[in-house]
PDB file of C-alpha atoms in Angstrom:
ATOM      1  CA  VAL E   1      13.477   7.138 -22.161  1.00  0.00           C
ATOM      2  CA  ARG E   2      14.863   8.446 -25.443  1.00  0.00           C
ATOM      3  CA  THR E   3      16.543  11.764 -26.007  1.00  0.00           C
ATOM      4  CA  ALA E   4      15.131  14.099 -28.642  1.00  0.00           C
ATOM      5  CA  THR E   5      18.562  15.601 -29.380  1.00  0.00           C
ATOM      6  CA  ASP E   6      22.191  14.795 -28.626  1.00  0.00           C
ATOM      7  CA  SER E   7      22.435  14.895 -24.846  1.00  0.00           C
ATOM      8  CA  GLU E   8      24.832  14.471 -21.967  1.00  0.00           C
ATOM      9  CA  LEU E   9      23.379  12.799 -18.905  1.00  0.00           C
ATOM     10  CA  ILE E  10      24.531  12.444 -15.342  1.00  0.00           C
ATOM     11  CA  GLU E  11      23.897   9.040 -13.819  1.00  0.00           C
ATOM     12  CA  ILE E  12      23.377   8.734 -10.081  1.00  0.00           C
ATOM     13  CA  THR E  13      23.340   5.154  -8.846  1.00  0.00           C
ATOM     14  CA  LYS E  14      20.946   3.964  -6.153  1.00  0.00           C
ATOM     15  CA  PRO E  15      23.769   3.559  -3.590  1.00  0.00           C
ATOM     16  CA  ASP E  16      24.947   7.108  -4.370  1.00  0.00           C
ATOM     17  CA  MET E  17      21.399   8.462  -4.011  1.00  0.00           C
ATOM     18  CA  ASN E  18      20.942   6.584  -0.731  1.00  0.00           C
ATOM     19  CA  GLU E  19      24.147   8.171   0.567  1.00  0.00           C
ATOM     20  CA  ILE E  20      23.056  11.664  -0.538  1.00  0.00           C
ATOM     21  CA  THR E  21      19.564  11.382   0.958  1.00  0.00           C
ATOM     22  CA  ALA E  22      20.959   9.989   4.223  1.00  0.00           C
ATOM     23  CA  LYS E  23      23.301  12.956   4.474  1.00  0.00           C
ATOM     24  CA  TYR E  24      20.890  15.684   3.292  1.00  0.00           C
ATOM     25  CA  ALA E  25      17.329  15.369   4.620  1.00  0.00           C
ATOM     26  CA  ARG E  26      16.023  18.095   2.289  1.00  0.00           C
ATOM     27  CA  VAL E  27      17.066  16.083  -0.785  1.00  0.00           C
ATOM     28  CA  SER E  28      15.167  13.118   0.611  1.00  0.00           C
ATOM     29  CA  ARG E  29      11.993  15.239   1.026  1.00  0.00           C
ATOM     30  CA  VAL E  30      12.295  16.698  -2.476  1.00  0.00           C
ATOM     31  CA  MET E  31      12.813  13.221  -3.957  1.00  0.00           C
ATOM     32  CA  PHE E  32       9.785  11.876  -2.082  1.00  0.00           C
ATOM     33  CA  ASP E  33       7.628  14.776  -3.316  1.00  0.00           C
ATOM     34  CA  PHE E  34       8.794  14.081  -6.872  1.00  0.00           C
ATOM     35  CA  TYR E  35       8.162  10.379  -6.343  1.00  0.00           C
ATOM     36  CA  LYS E  36       4.616  11.053  -5.107  1.00  0.00           C
ATOM     37  CA  GLU E  37       3.864  13.293  -8.076  1.00  0.00           C
ATOM     38  CA  ARG E  38       5.052  10.794 -10.667  1.00  0.00           C
ATOM     39  CA  VAL E  39       5.090   7.261  -9.354  1.00  0.00           C
ATOM     40  CA  VAL E  40       2.400   7.189  -6.665  1.00  0.00           C
ATOM     41  CA  ASP E  41      -0.011   9.169  -8.812  1.00  0.00           C
ATOM     42  CA  ARG E  42       0.443   6.582 -11.575  1.00  0.00           C
ATOM     43  CA  LEU E  43       0.043   3.765  -9.030  1.00  0.00           C
ATOM     44  CA  LEU E  44      -3.220   5.275  -7.770  1.00  0.00           C
ATOM     45  CA  ALA E  45      -4.497   5.804 -11.312  1.00  0.00           C
ATOM     46  CA  SER E  46      -3.836   2.164 -12.224  1.00  0.00           C
ATOM     47  CA  SER E  47      -5.128   0.703  -8.941  1.00  0.00           C
ATOM     48  CA  LYS E  48      -8.454  -1.117  -9.143  1.00  0.00           C
ATOM     49  CA  LEU E  49      -9.547   0.711  -6.020  1.00  0.00           C
ATOM     50  CA  PHE E  50      -8.411   4.272  -6.728  1.00  0.00           C
ATOM     51  CA  SER E  51      -8.758   4.432 -10.529  1.00  0.00           C
ATOM     52  CA  PRO E  52     -12.184   6.186 -10.389  1.00  0.00           C
ATOM     53  CA  MET E  53     -10.566   9.259  -8.809  1.00  0.00           C
ATOM     54  CA  SER E  54     -10.007  12.386 -10.865  1.00  0.00           C
ATOM     55  CA  PRO E  55      -6.403  13.563 -11.399  1.00  0.00           C
ATOM     56  CA  GLY E  56      -7.081  16.607  -9.201  1.00  0.00           C
ATOM     57  CA  ASP E  57      -8.417  14.500  -6.349  1.00  0.00           C
ATOM     58  CA  ARG E  58      -5.458  12.122  -6.628  1.00  0.00           C
ATOM     59  CA  LYS E  59      -3.099  15.094  -6.325  1.00  0.00           C
ATOM     60  CA  GLU E  60      -4.953  16.199  -3.178  1.00  0.00           C
ATOM     61  CA  VAL E  61      -4.616  12.703  -1.684  1.00  0.00           C
ATOM     62  CA  LEU E  62      -0.887  12.729  -2.484  1.00  0.00           C
ATOM     63  CA  LYS E  63      -0.445  15.618  -0.041  1.00  0.00           C
ATOM     64  CA  HIS E  64      -1.594  13.404   2.833  1.00  0.00           C
ATOM     65  CA  ILE E  65       0.140  10.084   2.275  1.00  0.00           C
ATOM     66  CA  SER E  66       3.463   8.717   3.422  1.00  0.00           C
ATOM     67  CA  LEU E  67       5.731   5.890   2.357  1.00  0.00           C
ATOM     68  CA  SER E  68       6.835   3.094   4.672  1.00  0.00           C
ATOM     69  CA  SER E  69       9.511   0.474   4.110  1.00  0.00           C
ATOM     70  CA  PHE E  70       9.618  -2.991   5.639  1.00  0.00           C
ATOM     71  CA  PRO E  71      12.531  -5.446   5.448  1.00  0.00           C
ATOM     72  CA  ARG E  72      12.109  -8.935   4.050  1.00  0.00           C
ATOM     73  CA  GLY E  73      10.467 -11.064   6.749  1.00  0.00           C
ATOM     74  CA  GLY E  74       9.298  -8.012   8.698  1.00  0.00           C
ATOM     75  CA  ALA E  75       5.805  -7.685  10.104  1.00  0.00           C
ATOM     76  CA  VAL E  76       3.739  -5.023   8.366  1.00  0.00           C
ATOM     77  CA  VAL E  77       0.521  -5.530  10.324  1.00  0.00           C
ATOM     78  CA  LYS E  78      -0.312  -7.941  13.123  1.00  0.00           C
ATOM     79  CA  GLU E  79      -3.628  -9.648  13.705  1.00  0.00           C
ATOM     80  CA  GLY E  80      -5.435  -8.142  16.688  1.00  0.00           C
ATOM     81  CA  ASP E  81      -3.631  -4.792  16.520  1.00  0.00           C
ATOM     82  CA  PRO E  82      -5.654  -1.613  16.020  1.00  0.00           C
ATOM     83  CA  GLY E  83      -5.814  -0.540  12.402  1.00  0.00           C
ATOM     84  CA  ASP E  84      -5.891   3.129  11.550  1.00  0.00           C
ATOM     85  CA  THR E  85      -4.007   2.879   8.238  1.00  0.00           C
ATOM     86  CA  MET E  86      -4.382   1.194   4.879  1.00  0.00           C
ATOM     87  CA  TYR E  87      -1.487   0.265   2.590  1.00  0.00           C
ATOM     88  CA  LEU E  88      -0.956   0.198  -1.181  1.00  0.00           C
ATOM     89  CA  ILE E  89       2.100  -1.799  -2.252  1.00  0.00           C
ATOM     90  CA  LYS E  90       4.526   0.218  -4.337  1.00  0.00           C
ATOM     91  CA  GLU E  91       7.354  -2.317  -4.525  1.00  0.00           C
ATOM     92  CA  GLY E  92       7.879  -5.863  -3.280  1.00  0.00           C
ATOM     93  CA  SER E  93       5.490  -8.542  -2.115  1.00  0.00           C
ATOM     94  CA  ALA E  94       3.785  -9.516   1.115  1.00  0.00           C
ATOM     95  CA  MET E  95       2.104 -12.610   2.525  1.00  0.00           C
ATOM     96  CA  VAL E  96      -1.246 -12.435   4.298  1.00  0.00           C
ATOM     97  CA  TRP E  97      -1.796 -15.133   6.905  1.00  0.00           C
ATOM     98  CA  THR E  98      -3.689 -16.043  10.045  1.00  0.00           C
ATOM     99  CA  ILE E  99      -3.675 -18.702  12.744  1.00  0.00           C
ATOM    100  CA  ASP E 100      -6.613 -21.119  12.625  1.00  0.00           C
ATOM    101  CA  ASP E 101      -8.567 -22.283  15.664  1.00  0.00           C
ATOM    102  CA  SER E 102      -6.203 -25.248  16.132  1.00  0.00           C
ATOM    103  CA  GLY E 103      -3.122 -22.987  16.190  1.00  0.00           C
ATOM    104  CA  GLU E 104      -1.940 -23.761  12.657  1.00  0.00           C
ATOM    105  CA  ARG E 105      -0.637 -20.977  10.405  1.00  0.00           C
ATOM    106  CA  LYS E 106      -2.820 -20.518   7.303  1.00  0.00           C
ATOM    107  CA  SER E 107      -1.773 -18.582   4.231  1.00  0.00           C
ATOM    108  CA  LEU E 108      -4.464 -16.315   2.783  1.00  0.00           C
ATOM    109  CA  GLY E 109      -2.536 -15.121  -0.256  1.00  0.00           C
ATOM    110  CA  GLU E 110       0.303 -13.038  -1.596  1.00  0.00           C
ATOM    111  CA  LEU E 111       0.058  -9.333  -2.389  1.00  0.00           C
ATOM    112  CA  ASN E 112       2.120  -7.539  -5.037  1.00  0.00           C
ATOM    113  CA  PRO E 113       2.625  -4.006  -6.387  1.00  0.00           C
ATOM    114  CA  GLY E 114      -0.723  -2.268  -6.837  1.00  0.00           C
ATOM    115  CA  ASP E 115      -2.470  -4.456  -4.243  1.00  0.00           C
ATOM    116  CA  PHE E 116      -3.828  -2.899  -1.079  1.00  0.00           C
ATOM    117  CA  PHE E 117      -4.463  -4.189   2.447  1.00  0.00           C
ATOM    118  CA  GLY E 118      -5.433  -2.980   5.898  1.00  0.00           C
ATOM    119  CA  GLU E 119      -8.821  -1.798   4.701  1.00  0.00           C
ATOM    120  CA  ILE E 120     -10.905  -4.085   6.939  1.00  0.00           C
ATOM    121  CA  ALA E 121      -9.681  -2.659  10.252  1.00  0.00           C
ATOM    122  CA  LEU E 122      -9.687   0.824   8.774  1.00  0.00           C
ATOM    123  CA  ALA E 123     -13.298   0.584   7.590  1.00  0.00           C
ATOM    124  CA  THR E 124     -14.701  -1.273  10.582  1.00  0.00           C
ATOM    125  CA  ALA E 125     -12.636   0.381  13.358  1.00  0.00           C
ATOM    126  CA  LYS E 126     -12.047  -3.149  14.706  1.00  0.00           C
ATOM    127  CA  PRO E 127      -8.651  -4.835  15.219  1.00  0.00           C
ATOM    128  CA  ARG E 128      -6.679  -6.265  12.290  1.00  0.00           C
ATOM    129  CA  VAL E 129      -8.104  -9.623  11.148  1.00  0.00           C
ATOM    130  CA  ALA E 130      -4.891 -11.052   9.673  1.00  0.00           C
ATOM    131  CA  ASN E 131      -1.123 -10.720   9.658  1.00  0.00           C
ATOM    132  CA  VAL E 132       0.842  -9.266   6.746  1.00  0.00           C
ATOM    133  CA  THR E 133       4.544 -10.067   6.461  1.00  0.00           C
ATOM    134  CA  ALA E 134       6.976  -8.728   3.860  1.00  0.00           C
ATOM    135  CA  VAL E 135       8.110 -11.567   1.578  1.00  0.00           C
ATOM    136  CA  THR E 136      10.692  -9.271  -0.030  1.00  0.00           C
ATOM    137  CA  ASP E 137      11.870  -5.826   0.958  1.00  0.00           C
ATOM    138  CA  LEU E 138       8.614  -3.909   0.750  1.00  0.00           C
ATOM    139  CA  GLN E 139       7.636  -0.298   0.130  1.00  0.00           C
ATOM    140  CA  ALA E 140       4.044   0.712   0.676  1.00  0.00           C
ATOM    141  CA  VAL E 141       2.060   3.922   0.437  1.00  0.00           C
ATOM    142  CA  VAL E 142       0.254   4.573   3.729  1.00  0.00           C
ATOM    143  CA  PHE E 143      -3.238   6.090   3.887  1.00  0.00           C
ATOM    144  CA  SER E 144      -4.740   7.394   7.126  1.00  0.00           C
ATOM    145  CA  ARG E 145      -8.326   6.713   8.153  1.00  0.00           C
ATOM    146  CA  ASP E 146      -9.218  10.373   7.536  1.00  0.00           C
ATOM    147  CA  ILE E 147      -7.960  10.456   3.950  1.00  0.00           C
ATOM    148  CA  VAL E 148      -9.726   7.176   3.121  1.00  0.00           C
ATOM    149  CA  ARG E 149     -12.971   8.533   4.604  1.00  0.00           C
ATOM    150  CA  GLN E 150     -12.673  11.644   2.437  1.00  0.00           C
ATOM    151  CA  VAL E 151     -12.149   9.526  -0.685  1.00  0.00           C
ATOM    152  CA  LEU E 152     -15.083   7.231   0.145  1.00  0.00           C
ATOM    153  CA  THR E 153     -17.377  10.192   0.793  1.00  0.00           C
ATOM    154  CA  ARG E 154     -16.512  11.759  -2.538  1.00  0.00           C
ATOM    155  CA  TYR E 155     -16.469   8.515  -4.553  1.00  0.00           C
ATOM    156  CA  PRO E 156     -19.348   6.127  -3.760  1.00  0.00           C
ATOM    157  CA  ASP E 157     -18.116   3.749  -6.491  1.00  0.00           C
ATOM    158  CA  ILE E 158     -14.822   3.328  -4.611  1.00  0.00           C
ATOM    159  CA  LYS E 159     -16.803   2.649  -1.455  1.00  0.00           C
ATOM    160  CA  THR E 160     -18.744  -0.067  -3.301  1.00  0.00           C
ATOM    161  CA  ILE E 161     -15.521  -1.673  -4.586  1.00  0.00           C
ATOM    162  CA  LEU E 162     -14.031  -1.559  -1.087  1.00  0.00           C
ATOM    163  CA  GLU E 163     -17.141  -3.089   0.506  1.00  0.00           C
ATOM    164  CA  GLU E 164     -17.012  -6.015  -1.948  1.00  0.00           C
ATOM    165  CA  VAL E 165     -13.311  -6.571  -1.306  1.00  0.00           C
ATOM    166  CA  ILE E 166     -13.874  -6.462   2.462  1.00  0.00           C
ATOM    167  CA  LYS E 167     -16.731  -8.942   2.253  1.00  0.00           C
ATOM    168  CA  GLY E 168     -14.594 -11.392   0.264  1.00  0.00           C
ATOM    169  CA  ARG E 169     -11.560 -11.015   2.476  1.00  0.00           C
ATOM    170  CA  VAL E 170     -13.485 -11.404   5.738  1.00  0.00           C
ATOM    171  CA  SER E 171     -15.085 -14.555   4.320  1.00  0.00           C
ATOM    172  CA  GLY E 172     -11.626 -15.881   3.377  1.00  0.00           C
ATOM    173  CA  VAL E 173     -10.272 -15.220   6.865  1.00  0.00           C
ATOM    174  CA  MET E 174     -13.277 -16.901   8.497  1.00  0.00           C
ATOM    175  CA  GLN E 175     -12.860 -19.986   6.296  1.00  0.00           C
ATOM    176  CA  ALA E 176      -9.133 -20.154   7.048  1.00  0.00           C
ATOM    177  CA  LYS E 177      -9.788 -20.009  10.801  1.00  0.00           C
ATOM    178  CA  LYS E 178     -11.618 -23.352  10.631  1.00  0.00           C
ATOM    179  CA  PRO E 179      -9.266 -26.247  11.397  1.00  0.00           C
ATOM    180  CA  GLY E 180      -8.597 -28.546   8.468  1.00  0.00           C
ATOM    181  CA  LYS E 181      -9.162 -25.961   5.739  1.00  0.00           C
ATOM    182  CA  THR E 182      -6.196 -25.782   3.429  1.00  0.00           C
ATOM    183  CA  GLU E 183      -6.053 -22.272   2.001  1.00  0.00           C
ATOM    184  CA  ALA E 184      -8.345 -19.320   1.402  1.00  0.00           C
ATOM    185  CA  LEU E 185      -7.063 -16.698  -1.005  1.00  0.00           C
ATOM    186  CA  ILE E 186      -7.245 -12.968  -0.367  1.00  0.00           C
TER     187      ILE E 186
END
């Protein structure tokens, strides 16, 4: 950011902002609304999955999303749990993994900002097929089943992208479940 004229700025550090938002819930809501308008909109626009959406439709989606935080090492989703949400990583990284048929933990890949997950259970209405654990502190945008359905109905090209991703990921999970396989990437 560069100033166009001589300027005086006020700097608020992250710890100060955390203290303010903890004390004043309204400030937290206003900051999240601002965040959605600027940062999440840009994240959606640059996402492989959501980039076909028009700016107006992205703004409509922004009204219906939330942000969740997960600590390093925390479970984000657990294999076998019901899945009624999909996630888009805003900040941090996560590991996708499963347990193979012999009981061994198998890594399926790492996800980073702009990557999404949780779409298989969301689309199929079946339980989660893998575990996702936060590798670092993680912030993710959360999409409900209803909002994803609305997007897929309006944008068949997004539905096609999602179907291809699901097919590849389900295949990777199935391969990883077989004992003796080393690693299948998501």
